[in-house]
XYZ file of N, CA and C in Angstrom:
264
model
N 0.841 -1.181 0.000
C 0.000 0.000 0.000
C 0.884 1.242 0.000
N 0.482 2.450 -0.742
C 1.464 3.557 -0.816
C 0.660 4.537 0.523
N 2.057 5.183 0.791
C 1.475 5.850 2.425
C 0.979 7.010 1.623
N 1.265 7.691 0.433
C 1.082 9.065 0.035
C 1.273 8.969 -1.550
N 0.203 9.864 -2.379
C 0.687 9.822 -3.719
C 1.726 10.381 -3.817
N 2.872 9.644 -4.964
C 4.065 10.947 -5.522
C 3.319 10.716 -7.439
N 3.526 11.612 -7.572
C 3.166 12.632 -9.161
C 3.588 13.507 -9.562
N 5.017 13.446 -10.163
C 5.431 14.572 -10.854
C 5.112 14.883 -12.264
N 5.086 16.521 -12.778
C 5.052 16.856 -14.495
C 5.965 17.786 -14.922
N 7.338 17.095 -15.396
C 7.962 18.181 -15.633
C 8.226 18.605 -17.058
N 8.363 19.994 -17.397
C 8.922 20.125 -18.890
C 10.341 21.109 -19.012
N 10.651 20.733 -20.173
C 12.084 21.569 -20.480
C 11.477 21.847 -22.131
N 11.471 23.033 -21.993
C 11.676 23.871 -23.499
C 12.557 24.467 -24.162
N 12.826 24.360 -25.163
C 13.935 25.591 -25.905
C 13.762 25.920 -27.268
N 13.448 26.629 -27.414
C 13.046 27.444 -29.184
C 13.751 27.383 -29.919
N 15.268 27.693 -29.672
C 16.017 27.790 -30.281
C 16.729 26.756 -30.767
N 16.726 25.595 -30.198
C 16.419 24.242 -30.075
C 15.450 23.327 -30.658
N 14.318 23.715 -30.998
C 12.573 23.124 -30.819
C 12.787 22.175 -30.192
N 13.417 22.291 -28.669
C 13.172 21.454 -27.920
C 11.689 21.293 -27.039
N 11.098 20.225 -27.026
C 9.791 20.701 -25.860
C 9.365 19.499 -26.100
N 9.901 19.323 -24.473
C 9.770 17.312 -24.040
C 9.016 18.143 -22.372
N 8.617 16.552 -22.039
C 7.889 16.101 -21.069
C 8.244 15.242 -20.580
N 8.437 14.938 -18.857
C 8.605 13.864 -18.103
C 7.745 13.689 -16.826
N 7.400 12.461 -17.071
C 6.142 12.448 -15.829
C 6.875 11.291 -14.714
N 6.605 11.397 -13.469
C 7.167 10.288 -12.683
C 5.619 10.109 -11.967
N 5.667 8.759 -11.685
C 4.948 8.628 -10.392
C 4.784 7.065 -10.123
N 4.832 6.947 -8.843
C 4.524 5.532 -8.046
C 3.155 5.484 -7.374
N 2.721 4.115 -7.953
C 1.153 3.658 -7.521
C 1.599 1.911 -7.195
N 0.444 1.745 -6.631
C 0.434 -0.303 -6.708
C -0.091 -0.942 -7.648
N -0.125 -2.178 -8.104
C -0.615 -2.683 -8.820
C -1.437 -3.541 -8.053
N -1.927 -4.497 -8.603
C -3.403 -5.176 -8.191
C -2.798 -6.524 -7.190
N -1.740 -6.730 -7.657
C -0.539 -7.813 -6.671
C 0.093 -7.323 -5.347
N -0.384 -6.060 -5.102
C 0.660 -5.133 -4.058
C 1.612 -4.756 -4.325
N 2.010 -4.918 -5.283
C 3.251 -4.252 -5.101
C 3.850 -2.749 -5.778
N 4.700 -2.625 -5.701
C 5.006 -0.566 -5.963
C 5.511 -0.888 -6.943
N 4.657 0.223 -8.180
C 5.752 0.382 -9.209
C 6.163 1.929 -9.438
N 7.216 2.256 -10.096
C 7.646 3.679 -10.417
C 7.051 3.393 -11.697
N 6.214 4.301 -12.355
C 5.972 4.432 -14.042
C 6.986 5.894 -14.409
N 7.529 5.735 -15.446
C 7.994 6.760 -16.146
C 7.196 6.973 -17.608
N 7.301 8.110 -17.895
C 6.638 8.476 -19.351
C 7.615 9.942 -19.656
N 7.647 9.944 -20.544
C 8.310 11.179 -21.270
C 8.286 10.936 -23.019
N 8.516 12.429 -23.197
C 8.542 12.488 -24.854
C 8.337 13.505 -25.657
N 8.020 14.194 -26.466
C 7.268 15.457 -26.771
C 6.372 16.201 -26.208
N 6.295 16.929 -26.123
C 4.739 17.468 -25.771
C 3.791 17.444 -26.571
N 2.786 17.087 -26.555
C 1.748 17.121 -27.380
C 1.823 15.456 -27.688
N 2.519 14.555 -27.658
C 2.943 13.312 -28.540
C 2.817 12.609 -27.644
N 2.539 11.011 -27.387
C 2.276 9.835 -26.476
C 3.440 9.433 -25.677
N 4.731 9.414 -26.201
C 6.110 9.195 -26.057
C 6.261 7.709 -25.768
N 7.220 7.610 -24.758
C 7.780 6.562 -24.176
C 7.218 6.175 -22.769
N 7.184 5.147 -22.389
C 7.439 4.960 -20.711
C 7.477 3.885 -20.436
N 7.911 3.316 -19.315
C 9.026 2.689 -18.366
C 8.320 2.222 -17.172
N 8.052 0.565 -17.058
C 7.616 0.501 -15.390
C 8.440 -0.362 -14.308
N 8.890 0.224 -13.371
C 10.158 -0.544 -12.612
C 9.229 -1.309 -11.918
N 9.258 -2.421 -10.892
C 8.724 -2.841 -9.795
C 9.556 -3.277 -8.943
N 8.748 -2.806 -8.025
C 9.803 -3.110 -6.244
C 8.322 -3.902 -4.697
N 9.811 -4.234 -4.271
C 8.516 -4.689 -3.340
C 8.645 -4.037 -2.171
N 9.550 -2.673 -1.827
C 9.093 -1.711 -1.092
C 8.684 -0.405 -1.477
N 7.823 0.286 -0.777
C 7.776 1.590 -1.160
C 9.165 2.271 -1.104
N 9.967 2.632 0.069
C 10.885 2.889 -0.244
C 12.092 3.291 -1.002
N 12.417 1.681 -1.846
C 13.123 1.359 -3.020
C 12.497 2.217 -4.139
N 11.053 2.533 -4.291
C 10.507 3.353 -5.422
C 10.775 4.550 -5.439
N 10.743 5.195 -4.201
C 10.632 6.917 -3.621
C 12.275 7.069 -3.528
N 13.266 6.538 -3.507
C 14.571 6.707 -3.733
C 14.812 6.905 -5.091
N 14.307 6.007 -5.852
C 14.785 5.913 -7.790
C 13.508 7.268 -7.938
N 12.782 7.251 -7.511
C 11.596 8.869 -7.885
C 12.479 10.233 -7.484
N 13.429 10.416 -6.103
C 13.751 11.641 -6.162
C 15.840 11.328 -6.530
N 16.048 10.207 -7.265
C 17.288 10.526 -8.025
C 16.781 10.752 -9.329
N 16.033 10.366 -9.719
C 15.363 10.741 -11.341
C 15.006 12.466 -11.274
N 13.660 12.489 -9.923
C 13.613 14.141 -10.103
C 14.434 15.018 -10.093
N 16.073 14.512 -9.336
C 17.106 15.530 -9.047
C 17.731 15.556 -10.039
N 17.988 14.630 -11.169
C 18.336 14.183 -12.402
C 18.124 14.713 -13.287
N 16.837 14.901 -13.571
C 15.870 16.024 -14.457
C 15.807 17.297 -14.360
N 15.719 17.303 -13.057
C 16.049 19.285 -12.449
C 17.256 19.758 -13.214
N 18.505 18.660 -12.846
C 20.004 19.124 -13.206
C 19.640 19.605 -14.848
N 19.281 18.719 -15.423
C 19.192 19.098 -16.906
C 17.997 19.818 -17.473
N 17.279 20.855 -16.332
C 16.616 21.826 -16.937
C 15.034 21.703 -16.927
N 14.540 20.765 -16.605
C 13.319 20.205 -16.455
C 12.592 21.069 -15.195
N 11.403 21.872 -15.828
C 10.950 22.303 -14.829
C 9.309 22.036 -14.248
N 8.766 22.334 -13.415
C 7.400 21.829 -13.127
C 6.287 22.879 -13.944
N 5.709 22.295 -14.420
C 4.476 23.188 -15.462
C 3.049 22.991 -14.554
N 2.431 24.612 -14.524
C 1.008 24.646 -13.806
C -0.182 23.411 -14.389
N 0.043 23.485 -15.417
C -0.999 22.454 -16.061
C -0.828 21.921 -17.298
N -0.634 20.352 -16.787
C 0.465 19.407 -18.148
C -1.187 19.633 -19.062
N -0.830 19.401 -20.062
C -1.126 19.067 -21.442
C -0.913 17.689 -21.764
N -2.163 16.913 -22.206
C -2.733 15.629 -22.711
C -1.796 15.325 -23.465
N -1.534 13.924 -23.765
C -0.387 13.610 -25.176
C -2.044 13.148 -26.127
N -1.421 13.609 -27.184
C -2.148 13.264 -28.074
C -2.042 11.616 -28.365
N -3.587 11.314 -28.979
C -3.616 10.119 -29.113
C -3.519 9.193 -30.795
């Protein structure tokens, strides 16, 4: 069981670049109990990629969630008021 939601949405833009990606983190349970980290990232606007780890502590998840968020920060990724849908 998770003691607390984690849900991050972060983006990094650059124009000059046409850079403009998206990275989402977050840990939930699955129907077995156990914790997974999902990752998703990719364009904005676009479905992208994503990634599901599983662990069998919460813990182990919320450690790989804030080296990824500190990870992402380093390279510019910032938190947006209100993500935008990937297109389907």
């Amino acid at each position: 069981m998770i003691t607390q939601p984690y849900h991050l949405y972060i983006e990094r833009s650059d124009a000059s670049k046409n850079m403009a990606r998206y990275y989402v983190l977050e840990i939930s349970a699955t129907l077995f109990g156990e914790v997974c980290l999902i990752r998703s990232w990719g364009r904005i606007g676009k479905r992208g990629q994503s990634k599901i780890h599983h662990f069998s502590r919460e813990k182990e998840a919320v450690d790989l969630f804030l080296a990824l968020m500190r990870s992402k920060r380093a390279r510019g990724y910032r938190p947006c008021p209100t993500p935008i849908p990937a297109s389907t």
